[in-house]
mmCIF file with all atom_site columns, C-alpha atoms in Angstrom:
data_model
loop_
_atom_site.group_PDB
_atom_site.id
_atom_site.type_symbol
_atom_site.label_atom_id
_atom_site.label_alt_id
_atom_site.label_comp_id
_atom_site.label_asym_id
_atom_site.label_entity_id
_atom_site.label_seq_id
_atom_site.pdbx_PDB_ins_code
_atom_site.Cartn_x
_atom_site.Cartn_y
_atom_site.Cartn_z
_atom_site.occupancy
_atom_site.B_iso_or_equiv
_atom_site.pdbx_formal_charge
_atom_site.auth_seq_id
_atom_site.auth_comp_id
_atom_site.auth_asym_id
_atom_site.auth_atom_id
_atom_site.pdbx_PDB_model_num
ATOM 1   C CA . UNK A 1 1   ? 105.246 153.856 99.738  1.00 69.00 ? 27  UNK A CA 1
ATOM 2   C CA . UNK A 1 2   ? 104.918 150.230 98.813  1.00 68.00 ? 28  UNK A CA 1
ATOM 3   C CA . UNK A 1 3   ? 105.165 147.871 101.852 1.00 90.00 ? 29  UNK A CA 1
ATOM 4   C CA . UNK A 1 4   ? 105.318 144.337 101.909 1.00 96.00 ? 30  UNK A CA 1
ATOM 5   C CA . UNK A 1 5   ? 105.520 142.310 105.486 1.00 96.00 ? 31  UNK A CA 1
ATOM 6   C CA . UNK A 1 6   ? 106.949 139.042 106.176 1.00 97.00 ? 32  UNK A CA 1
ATOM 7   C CA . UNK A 1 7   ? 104.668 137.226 109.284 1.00 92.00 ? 33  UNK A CA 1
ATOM 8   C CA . UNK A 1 8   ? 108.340 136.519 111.230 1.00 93.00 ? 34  UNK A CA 1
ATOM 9   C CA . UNK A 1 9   ? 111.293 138.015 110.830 1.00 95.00 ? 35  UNK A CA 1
ATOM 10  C CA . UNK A 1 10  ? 113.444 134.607 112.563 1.00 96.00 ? 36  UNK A CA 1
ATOM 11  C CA . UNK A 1 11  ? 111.262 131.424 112.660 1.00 97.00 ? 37  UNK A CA 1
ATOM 12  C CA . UNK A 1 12  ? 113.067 127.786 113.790 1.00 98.00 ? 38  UNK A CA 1
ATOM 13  C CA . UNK A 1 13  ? 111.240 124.757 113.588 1.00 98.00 ? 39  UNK A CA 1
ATOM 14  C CA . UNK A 1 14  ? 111.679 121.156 113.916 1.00 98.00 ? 40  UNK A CA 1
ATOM 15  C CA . UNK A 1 15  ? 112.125 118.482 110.973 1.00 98.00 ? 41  UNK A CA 1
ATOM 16  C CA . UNK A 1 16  ? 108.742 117.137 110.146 1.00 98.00 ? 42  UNK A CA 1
ATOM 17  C CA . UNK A 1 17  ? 106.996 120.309 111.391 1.00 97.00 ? 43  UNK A CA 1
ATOM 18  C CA . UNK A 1 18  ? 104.281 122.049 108.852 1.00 97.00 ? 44  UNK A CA 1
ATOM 19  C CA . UNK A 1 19  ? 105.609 125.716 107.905 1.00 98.00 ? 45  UNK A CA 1
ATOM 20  C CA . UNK A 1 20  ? 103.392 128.131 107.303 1.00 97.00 ? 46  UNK A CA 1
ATOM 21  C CA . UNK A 1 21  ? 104.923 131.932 105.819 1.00 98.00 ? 47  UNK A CA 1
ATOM 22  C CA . UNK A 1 22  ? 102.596 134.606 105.131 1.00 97.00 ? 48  UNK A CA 1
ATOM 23  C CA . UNK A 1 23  ? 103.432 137.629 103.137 1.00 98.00 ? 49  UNK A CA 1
ATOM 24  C CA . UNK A 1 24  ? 100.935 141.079 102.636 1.00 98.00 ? 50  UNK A CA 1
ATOM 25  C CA . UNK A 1 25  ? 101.259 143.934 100.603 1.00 96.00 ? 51  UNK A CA 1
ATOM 26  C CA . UNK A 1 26  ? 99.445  146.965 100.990 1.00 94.00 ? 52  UNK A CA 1
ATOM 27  C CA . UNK A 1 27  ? 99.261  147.979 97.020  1.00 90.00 ? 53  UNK A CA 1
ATOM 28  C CA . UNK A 1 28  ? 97.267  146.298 95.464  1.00 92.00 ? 54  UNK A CA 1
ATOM 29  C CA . UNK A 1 29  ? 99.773  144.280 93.271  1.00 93.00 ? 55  UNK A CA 1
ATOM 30  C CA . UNK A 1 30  ? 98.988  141.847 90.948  1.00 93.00 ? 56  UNK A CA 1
ATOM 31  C CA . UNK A 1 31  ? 101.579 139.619 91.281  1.00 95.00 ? 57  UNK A CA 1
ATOM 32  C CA . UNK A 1 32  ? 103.672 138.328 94.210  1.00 97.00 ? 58  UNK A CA 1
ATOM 33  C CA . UNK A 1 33  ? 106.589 136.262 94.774  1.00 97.00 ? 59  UNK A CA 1
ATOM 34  C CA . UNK A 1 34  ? 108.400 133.801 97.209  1.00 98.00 ? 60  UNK A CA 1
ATOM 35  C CA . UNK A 1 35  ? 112.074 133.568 96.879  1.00 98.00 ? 61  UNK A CA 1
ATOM 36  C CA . UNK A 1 36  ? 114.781 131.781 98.755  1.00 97.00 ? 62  UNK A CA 1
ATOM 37  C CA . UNK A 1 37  ? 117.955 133.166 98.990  1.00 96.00 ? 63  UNK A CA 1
ATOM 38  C CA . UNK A 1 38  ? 121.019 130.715 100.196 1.00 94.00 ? 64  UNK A CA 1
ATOM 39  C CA . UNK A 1 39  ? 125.034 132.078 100.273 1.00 89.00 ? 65  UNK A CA 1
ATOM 40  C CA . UNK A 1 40  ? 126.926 131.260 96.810  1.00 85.00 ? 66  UNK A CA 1
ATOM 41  C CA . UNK A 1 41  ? 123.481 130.220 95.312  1.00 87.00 ? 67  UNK A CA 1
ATOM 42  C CA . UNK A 1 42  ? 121.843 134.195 94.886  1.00 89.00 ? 68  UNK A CA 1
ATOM 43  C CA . UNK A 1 43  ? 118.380 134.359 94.543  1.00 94.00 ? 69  UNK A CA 1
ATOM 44  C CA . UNK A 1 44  ? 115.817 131.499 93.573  1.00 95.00 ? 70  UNK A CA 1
ATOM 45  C CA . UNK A 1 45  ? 111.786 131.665 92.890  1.00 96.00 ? 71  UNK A CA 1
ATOM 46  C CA . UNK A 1 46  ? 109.683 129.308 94.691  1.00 97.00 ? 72  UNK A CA 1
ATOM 47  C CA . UNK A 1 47  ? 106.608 130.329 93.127  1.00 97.00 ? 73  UNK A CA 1
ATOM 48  C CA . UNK A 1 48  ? 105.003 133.079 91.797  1.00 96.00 ? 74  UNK A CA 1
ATOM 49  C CA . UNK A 1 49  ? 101.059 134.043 91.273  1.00 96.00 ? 75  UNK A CA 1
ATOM 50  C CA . UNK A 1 50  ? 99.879  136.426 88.848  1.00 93.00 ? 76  UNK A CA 1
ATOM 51  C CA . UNK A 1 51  ? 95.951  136.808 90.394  1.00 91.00 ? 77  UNK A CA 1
ATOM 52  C CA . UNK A 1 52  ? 94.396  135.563 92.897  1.00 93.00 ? 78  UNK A CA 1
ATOM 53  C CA . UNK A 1 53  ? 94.404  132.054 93.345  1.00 89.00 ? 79  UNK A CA 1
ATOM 54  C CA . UNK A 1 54  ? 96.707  131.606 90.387  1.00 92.00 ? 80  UNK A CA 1
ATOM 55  C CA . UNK A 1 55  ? 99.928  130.228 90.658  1.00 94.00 ? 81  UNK A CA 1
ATOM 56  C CA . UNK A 1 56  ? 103.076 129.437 88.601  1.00 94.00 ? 82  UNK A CA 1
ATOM 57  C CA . UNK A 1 57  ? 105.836 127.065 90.043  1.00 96.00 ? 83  UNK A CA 1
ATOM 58  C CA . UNK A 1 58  ? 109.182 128.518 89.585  1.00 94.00 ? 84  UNK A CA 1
ATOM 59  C CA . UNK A 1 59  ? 112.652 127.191 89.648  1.00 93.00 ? 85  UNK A CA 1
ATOM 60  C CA . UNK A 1 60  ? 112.603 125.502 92.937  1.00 96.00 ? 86  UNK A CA 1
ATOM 61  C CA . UNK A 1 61  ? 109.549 124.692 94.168  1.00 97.00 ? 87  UNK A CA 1
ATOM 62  C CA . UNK A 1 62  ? 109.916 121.076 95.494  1.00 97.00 ? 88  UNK A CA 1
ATOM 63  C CA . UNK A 1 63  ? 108.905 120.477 99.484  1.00 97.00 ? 89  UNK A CA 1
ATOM 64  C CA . UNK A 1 64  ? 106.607 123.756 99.138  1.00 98.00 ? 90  UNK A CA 1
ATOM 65  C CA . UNK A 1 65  ? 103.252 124.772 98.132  1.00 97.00 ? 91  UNK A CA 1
ATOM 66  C CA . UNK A 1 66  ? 101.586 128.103 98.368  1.00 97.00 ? 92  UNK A CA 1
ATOM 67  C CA . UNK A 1 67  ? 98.249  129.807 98.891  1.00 97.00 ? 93  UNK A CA 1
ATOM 68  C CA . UNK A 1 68  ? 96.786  133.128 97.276  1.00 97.00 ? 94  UNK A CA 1
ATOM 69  C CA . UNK A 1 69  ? 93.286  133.636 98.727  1.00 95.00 ? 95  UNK A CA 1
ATOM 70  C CA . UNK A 1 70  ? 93.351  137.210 98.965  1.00 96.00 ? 96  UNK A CA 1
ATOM 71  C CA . UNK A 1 71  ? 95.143  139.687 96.391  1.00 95.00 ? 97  UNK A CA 1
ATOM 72  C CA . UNK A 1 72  ? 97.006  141.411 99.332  1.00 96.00 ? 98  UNK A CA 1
ATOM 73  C CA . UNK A 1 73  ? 98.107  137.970 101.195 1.00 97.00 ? 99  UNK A CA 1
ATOM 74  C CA . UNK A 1 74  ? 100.495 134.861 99.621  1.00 98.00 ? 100 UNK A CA 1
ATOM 75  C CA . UNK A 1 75  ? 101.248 132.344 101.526 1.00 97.00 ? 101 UNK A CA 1
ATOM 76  C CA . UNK A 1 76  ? 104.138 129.607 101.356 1.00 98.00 ? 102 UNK A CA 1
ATOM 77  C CA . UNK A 1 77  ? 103.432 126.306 103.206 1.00 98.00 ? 103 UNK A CA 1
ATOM 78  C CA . UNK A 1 78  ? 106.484 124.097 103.715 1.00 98.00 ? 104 UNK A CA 1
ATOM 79  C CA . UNK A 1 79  ? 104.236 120.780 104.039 1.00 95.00 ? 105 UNK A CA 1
ATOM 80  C CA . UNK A 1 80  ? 107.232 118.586 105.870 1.00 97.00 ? 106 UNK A CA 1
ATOM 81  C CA . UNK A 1 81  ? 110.144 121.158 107.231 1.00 98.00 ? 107 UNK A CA 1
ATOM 82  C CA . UNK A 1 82  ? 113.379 119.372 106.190 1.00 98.00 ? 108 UNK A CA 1
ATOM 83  C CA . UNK A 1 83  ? 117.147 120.874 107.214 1.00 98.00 ? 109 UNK A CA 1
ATOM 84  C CA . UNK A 1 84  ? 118.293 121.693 103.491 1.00 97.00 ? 110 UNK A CA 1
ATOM 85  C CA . UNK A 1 85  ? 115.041 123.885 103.737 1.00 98.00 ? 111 UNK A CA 1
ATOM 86  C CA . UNK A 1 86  ? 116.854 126.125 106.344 1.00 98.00 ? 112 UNK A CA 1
ATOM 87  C CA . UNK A 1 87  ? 117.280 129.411 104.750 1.00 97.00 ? 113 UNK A CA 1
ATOM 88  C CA . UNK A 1 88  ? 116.087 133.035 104.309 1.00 97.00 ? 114 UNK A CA 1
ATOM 89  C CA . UNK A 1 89  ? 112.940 133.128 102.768 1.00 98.00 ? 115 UNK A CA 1
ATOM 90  C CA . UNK A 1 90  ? 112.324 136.786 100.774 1.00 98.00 ? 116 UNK A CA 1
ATOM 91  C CA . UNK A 1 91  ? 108.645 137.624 99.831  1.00 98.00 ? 117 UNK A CA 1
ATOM 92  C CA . UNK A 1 92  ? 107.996 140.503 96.933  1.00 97.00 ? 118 UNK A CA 1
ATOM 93  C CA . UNK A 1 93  ? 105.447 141.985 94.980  1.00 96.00 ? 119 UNK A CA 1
ATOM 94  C CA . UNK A 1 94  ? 105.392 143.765 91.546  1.00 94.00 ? 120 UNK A CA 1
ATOM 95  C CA . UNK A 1 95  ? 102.509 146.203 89.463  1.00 87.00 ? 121 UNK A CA 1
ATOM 96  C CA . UNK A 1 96  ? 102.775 146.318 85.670  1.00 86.00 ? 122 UNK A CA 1
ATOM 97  C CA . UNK A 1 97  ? 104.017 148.102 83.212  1.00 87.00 ? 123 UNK A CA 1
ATOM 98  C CA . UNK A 1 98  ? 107.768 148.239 84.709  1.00 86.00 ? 124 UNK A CA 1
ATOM 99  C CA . UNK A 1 99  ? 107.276 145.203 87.197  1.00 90.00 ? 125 UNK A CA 1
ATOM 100 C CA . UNK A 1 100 ? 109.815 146.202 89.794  1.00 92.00 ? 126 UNK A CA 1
ATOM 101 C CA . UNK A 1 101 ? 109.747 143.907 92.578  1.00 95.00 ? 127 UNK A CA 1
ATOM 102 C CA . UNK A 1 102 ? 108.977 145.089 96.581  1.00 96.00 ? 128 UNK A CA 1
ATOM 103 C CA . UNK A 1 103 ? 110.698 143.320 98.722  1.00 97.00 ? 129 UNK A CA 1
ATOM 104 C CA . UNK A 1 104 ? 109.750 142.127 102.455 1.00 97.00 ? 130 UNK A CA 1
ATOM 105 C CA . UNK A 1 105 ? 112.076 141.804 104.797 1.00 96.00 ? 131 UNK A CA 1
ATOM 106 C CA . UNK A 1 106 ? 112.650 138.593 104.359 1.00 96.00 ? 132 UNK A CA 1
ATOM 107 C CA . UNK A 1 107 ? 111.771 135.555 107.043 1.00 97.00 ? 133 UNK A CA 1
ATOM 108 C CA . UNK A 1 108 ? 115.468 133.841 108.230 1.00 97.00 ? 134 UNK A CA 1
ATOM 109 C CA . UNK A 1 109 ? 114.347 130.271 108.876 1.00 98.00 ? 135 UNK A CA 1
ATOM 110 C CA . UNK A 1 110 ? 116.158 127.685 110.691 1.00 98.00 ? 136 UNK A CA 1
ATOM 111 C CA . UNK A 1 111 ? 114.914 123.852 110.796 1.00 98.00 ? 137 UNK A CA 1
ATOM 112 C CA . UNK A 1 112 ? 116.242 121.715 112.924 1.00 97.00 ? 138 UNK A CA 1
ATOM 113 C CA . UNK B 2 1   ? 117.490 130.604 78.840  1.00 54.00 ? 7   UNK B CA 1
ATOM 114 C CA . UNK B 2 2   ? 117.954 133.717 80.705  1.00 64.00 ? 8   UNK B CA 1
ATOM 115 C CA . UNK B 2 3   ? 121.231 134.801 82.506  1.00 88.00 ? 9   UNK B CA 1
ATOM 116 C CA . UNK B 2 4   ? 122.550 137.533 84.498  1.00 93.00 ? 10  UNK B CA 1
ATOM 117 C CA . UNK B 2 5   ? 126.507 137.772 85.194  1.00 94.00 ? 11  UNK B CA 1
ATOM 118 C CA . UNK B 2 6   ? 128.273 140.348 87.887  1.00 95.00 ? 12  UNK B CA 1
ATOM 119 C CA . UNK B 2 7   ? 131.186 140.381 89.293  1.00 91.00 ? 13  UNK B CA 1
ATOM 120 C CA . UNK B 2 8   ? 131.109 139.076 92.829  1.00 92.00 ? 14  UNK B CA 1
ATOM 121 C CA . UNK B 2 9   ? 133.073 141.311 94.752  1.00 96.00 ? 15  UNK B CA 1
ATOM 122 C CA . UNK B 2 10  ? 134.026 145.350 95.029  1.00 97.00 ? 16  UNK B CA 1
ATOM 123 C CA . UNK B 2 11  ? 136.089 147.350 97.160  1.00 97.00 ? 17  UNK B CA 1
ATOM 124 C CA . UNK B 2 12  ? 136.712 151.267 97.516  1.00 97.00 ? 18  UNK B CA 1
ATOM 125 C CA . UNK B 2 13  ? 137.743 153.811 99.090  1.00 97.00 ? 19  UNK B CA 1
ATOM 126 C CA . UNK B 2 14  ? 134.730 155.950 100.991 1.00 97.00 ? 20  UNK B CA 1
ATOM 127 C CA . UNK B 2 15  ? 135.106 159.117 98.566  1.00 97.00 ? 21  UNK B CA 1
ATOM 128 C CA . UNK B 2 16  ? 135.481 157.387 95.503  1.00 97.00 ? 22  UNK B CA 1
ATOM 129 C CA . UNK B 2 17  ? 133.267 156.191 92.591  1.00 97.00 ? 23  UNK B CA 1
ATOM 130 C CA . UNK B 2 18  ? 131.580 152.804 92.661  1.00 98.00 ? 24  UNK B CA 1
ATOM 131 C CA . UNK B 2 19  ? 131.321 151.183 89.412  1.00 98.00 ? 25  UNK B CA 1
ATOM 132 C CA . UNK B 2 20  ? 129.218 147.628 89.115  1.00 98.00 ? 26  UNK B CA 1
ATOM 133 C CA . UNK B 2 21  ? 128.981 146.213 85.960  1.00 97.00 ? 27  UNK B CA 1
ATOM 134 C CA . UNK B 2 22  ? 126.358 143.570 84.773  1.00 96.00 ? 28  UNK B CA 1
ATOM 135 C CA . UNK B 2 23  ? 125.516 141.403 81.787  1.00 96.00 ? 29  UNK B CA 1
ATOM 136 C CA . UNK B 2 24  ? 122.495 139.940 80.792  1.00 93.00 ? 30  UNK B CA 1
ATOM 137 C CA . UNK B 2 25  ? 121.241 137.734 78.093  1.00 89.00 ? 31  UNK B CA 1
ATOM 138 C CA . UNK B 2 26  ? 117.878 138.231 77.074  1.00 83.00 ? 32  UNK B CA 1
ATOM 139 C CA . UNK B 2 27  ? 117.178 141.122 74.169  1.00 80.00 ? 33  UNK B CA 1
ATOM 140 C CA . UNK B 2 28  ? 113.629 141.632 74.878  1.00 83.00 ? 34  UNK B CA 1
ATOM 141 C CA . UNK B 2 29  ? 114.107 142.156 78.012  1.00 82.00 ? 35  UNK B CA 1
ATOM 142 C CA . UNK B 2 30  ? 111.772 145.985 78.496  1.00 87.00 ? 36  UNK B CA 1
ATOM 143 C CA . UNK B 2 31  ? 113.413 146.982 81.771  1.00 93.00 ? 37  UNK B CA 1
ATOM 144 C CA . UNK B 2 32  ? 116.823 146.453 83.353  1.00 94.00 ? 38  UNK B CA 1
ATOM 145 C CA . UNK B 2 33  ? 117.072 147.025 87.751  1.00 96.00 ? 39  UNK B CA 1
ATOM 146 C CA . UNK B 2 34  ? 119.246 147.551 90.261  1.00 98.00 ? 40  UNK B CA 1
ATOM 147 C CA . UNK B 2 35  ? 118.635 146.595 94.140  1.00 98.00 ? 41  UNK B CA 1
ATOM 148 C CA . UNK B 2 36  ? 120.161 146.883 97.155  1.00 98.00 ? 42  UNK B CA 1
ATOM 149 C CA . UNK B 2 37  ? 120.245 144.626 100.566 1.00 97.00 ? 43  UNK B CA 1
ATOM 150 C CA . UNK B 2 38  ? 121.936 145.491 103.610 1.00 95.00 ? 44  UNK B CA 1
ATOM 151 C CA . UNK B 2 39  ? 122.774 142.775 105.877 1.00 91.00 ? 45  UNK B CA 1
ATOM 152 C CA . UNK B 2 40  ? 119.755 140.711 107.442 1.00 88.00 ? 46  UNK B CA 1
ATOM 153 C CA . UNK B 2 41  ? 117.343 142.911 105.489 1.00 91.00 ? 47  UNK B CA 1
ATOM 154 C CA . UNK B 2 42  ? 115.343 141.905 101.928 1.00 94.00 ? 48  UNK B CA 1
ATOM 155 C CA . UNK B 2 43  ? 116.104 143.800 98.784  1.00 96.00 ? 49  UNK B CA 1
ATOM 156 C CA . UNK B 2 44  ? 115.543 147.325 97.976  1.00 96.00 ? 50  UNK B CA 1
ATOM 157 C CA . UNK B 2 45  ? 114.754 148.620 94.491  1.00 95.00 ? 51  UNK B CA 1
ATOM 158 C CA . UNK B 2 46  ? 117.333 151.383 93.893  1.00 96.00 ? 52  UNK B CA 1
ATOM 159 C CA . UNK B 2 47  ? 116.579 152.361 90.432  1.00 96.00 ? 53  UNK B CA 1
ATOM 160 C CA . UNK B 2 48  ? 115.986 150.617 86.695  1.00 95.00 ? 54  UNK B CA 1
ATOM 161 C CA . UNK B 2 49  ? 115.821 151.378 83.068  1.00 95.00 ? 55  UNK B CA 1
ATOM 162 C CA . UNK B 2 50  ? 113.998 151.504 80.146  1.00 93.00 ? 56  UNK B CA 1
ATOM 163 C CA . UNK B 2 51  ? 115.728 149.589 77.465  1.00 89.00 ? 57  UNK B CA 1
ATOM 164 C CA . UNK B 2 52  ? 115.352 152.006 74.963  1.00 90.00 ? 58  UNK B CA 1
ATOM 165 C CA . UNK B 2 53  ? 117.351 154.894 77.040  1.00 92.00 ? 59  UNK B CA 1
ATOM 166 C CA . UNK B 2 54  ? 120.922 154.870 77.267  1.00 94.00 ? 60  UNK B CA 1
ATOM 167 C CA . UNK B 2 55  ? 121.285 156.303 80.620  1.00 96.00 ? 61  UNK B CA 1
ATOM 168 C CA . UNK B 2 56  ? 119.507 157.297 83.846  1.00 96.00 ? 62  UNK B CA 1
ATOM 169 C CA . UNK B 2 57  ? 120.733 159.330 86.496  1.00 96.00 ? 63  UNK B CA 1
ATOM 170 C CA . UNK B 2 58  ? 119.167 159.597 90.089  1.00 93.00 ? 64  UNK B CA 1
ATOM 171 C CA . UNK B 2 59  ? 121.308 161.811 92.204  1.00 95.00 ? 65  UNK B CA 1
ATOM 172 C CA . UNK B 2 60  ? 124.642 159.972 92.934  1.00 97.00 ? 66  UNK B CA 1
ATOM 173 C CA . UNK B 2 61  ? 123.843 156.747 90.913  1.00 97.00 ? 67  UNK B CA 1
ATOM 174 C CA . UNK B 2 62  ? 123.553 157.049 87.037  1.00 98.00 ? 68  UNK B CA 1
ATOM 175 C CA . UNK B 2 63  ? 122.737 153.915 85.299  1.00 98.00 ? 69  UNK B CA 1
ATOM 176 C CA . UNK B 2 64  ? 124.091 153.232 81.970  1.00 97.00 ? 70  UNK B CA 1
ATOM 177 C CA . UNK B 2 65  ? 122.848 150.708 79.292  1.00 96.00 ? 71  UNK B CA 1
ATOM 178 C CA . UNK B 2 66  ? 124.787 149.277 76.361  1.00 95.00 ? 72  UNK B CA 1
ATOM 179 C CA . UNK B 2 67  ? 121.824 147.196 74.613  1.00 92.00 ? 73  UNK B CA 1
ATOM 180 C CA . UNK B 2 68  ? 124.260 145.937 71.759  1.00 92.00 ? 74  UNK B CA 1
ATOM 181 C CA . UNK B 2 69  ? 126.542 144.360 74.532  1.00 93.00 ? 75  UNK B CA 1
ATOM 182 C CA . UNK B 2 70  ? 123.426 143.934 76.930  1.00 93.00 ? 76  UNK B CA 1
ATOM 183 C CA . UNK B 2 71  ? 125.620 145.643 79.393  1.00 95.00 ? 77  UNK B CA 1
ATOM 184 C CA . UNK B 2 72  ? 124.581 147.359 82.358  1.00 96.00 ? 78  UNK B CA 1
ATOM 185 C CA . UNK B 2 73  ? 126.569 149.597 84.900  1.00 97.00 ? 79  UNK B CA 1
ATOM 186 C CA . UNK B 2 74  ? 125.346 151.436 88.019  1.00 98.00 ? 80  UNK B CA 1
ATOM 187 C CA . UNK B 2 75  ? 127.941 153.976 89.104  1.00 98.00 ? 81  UNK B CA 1
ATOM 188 C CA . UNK B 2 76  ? 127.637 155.841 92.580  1.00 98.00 ? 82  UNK B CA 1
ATOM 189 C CA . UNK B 2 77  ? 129.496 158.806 93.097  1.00 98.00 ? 83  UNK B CA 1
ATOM 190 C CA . UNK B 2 78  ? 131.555 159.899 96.430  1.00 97.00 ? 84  UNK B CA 1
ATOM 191 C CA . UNK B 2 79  ? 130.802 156.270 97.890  1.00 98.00 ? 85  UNK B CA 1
ATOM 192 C CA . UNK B 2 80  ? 130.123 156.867 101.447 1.00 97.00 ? 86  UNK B CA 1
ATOM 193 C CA . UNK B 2 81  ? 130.640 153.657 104.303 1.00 95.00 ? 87  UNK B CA 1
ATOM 194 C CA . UNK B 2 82  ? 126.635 153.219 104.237 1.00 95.00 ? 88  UNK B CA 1
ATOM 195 C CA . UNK B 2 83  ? 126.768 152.328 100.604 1.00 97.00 ? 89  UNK B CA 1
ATOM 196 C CA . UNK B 2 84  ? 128.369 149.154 101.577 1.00 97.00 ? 90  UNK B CA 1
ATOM 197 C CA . UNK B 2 85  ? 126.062 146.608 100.604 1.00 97.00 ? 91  UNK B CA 1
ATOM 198 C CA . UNK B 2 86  ? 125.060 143.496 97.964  1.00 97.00 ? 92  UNK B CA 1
ATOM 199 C CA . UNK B 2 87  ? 123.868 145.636 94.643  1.00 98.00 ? 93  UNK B CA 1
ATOM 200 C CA . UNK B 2 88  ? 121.808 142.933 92.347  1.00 97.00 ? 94  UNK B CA 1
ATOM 201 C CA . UNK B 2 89  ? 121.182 143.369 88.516  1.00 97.00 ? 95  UNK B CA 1
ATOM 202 C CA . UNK B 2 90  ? 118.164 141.945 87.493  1.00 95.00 ? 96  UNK B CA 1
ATOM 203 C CA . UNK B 2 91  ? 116.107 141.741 84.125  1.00 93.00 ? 97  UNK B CA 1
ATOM 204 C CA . UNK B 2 92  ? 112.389 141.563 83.238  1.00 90.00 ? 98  UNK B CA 1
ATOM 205 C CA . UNK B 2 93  ? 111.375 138.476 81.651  1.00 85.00 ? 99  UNK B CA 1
ATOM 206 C CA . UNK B 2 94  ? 108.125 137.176 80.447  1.00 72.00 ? 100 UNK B CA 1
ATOM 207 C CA . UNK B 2 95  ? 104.982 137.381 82.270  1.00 69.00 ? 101 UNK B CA 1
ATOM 208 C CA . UNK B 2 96  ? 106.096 140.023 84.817  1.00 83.00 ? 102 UNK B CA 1
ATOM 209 C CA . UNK B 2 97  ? 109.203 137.659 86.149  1.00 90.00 ? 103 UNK B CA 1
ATOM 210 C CA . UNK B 2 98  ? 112.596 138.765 86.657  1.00 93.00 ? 104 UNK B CA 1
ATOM 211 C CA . UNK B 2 99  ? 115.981 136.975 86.814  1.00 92.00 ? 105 UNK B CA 1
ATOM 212 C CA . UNK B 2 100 ? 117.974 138.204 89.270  1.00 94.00 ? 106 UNK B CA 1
ATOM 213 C CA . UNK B 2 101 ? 122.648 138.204 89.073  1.00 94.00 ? 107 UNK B CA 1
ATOM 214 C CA . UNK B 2 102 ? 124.139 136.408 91.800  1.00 94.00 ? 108 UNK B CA 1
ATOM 215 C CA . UNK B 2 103 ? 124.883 140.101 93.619  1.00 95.00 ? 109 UNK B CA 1
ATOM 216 C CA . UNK B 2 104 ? 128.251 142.523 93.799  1.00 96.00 ? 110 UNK B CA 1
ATOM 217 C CA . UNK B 2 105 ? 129.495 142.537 97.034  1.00 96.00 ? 111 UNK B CA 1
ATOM 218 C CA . UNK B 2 106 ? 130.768 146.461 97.600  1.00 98.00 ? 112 UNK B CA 1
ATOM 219 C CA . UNK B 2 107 ? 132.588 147.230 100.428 1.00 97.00 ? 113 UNK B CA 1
ATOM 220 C CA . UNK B 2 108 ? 133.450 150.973 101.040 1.00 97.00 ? 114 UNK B CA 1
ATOM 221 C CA . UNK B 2 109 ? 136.789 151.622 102.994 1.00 95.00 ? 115 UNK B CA 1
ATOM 222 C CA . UNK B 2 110 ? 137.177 154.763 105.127 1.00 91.00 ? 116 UNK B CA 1
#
């Protein structure tokens, strides 16, 4: 079985505050995604990276950067925590040819 | 670009057959999926489709695909109380990315 963890499961920080949310799969994936996830707005990539230390900015990915230094490990670094980036944060991983997507269990993050 | 439409909401009695039906935009898409969250907890991949099969069944859900329409259904049959959940459509775009529906929210009644 496929199993991608999330570092925190509930994380609340302060406004200003450097975020740091690490992600790890145990499958060897190629590719590996961060996603935020906000009521009435469904699901939105952050980024996404294809290989190691490749990376693809996706629909949303103002106020956060990531890191991919490993194959197994993708990070997403909020550089400056703001309070419209308080949300649940959903980390997943995917393996050609059918690219279905593993999900973590998600990080709920509040800043304050 | 590419879209994916479902309906927002769902309600049934525990018993009964679930039916959530999707539309998506893109043609090329290969494969077509269907996940499941639970409250507080990520998504789940329940099932997906190849796009050149017309239907896929895995025990009580069976998948159907209309690519004319670009049309997708998941049925479940005898909905039980711990199927209640947000079921997502999603589609495979380029470059191994996926765009995800804005989820069906199904609520099973006893």
């Amino acid at each position: 079985d496929v199993k991608v963890t999330q570092s925190s499961r509930y994380l609340v920080k302060r406004t200003g505050e450097k975020v740091f949310l690490e992600c790890v799969q145990d499958m060897d994936h190629e590719n590996m995604f961060w996603y935020r996830q906000d009521p009435g707005l469904g699901l939105r990539l952050i980024y996404f990276s294809y290989d190691v230390k490749m990376k693809e900015k996706g629909d949303i990915p103002e106020g956060y950067s990531v890191s991919r230094e490993k194959k197994e490990r993708f990070s997403l670094i909020l550089e400056s925590a703001s309070t419209n980036q308080t949300s649940m944060y959903l980390c997943a991983s995917s393996l050609p040819p059918s690219y279905e997507q593993y999900f973590g269990p998600g990080t709920r993050l509040t800043v304050t | 670009g590419e879209d994916v439409e479902q309906s927002l909401f769902l309600s049934v009695r525990e018993g009964d057959s679930s039916v959530i039906n999707c539309t998506y935009t893109d043609s090329s898409s290969t494969y077509l999926y269907w996940y499941k969250q639970e409250p507080g907890a990520g998504l789940q991949l329940l099932t997906y489709i190849f796009s050149n099969m017309d239907m896929k069944q895995d025990q009580r859900l069976t998948v159907l695909l209309n690519k004319k329409d670009k049309h997708l259904s998941l049925r479940i049959a005898d909905t039980q109380t711990g199927d209640s959940a947000i079921y997502f459509c999603a589609e495979d775009t380029n470059a191994g990315k996926s765009t995800f529906g804005d989820g069906t929210t199904l609520t099973v009644k006893p």
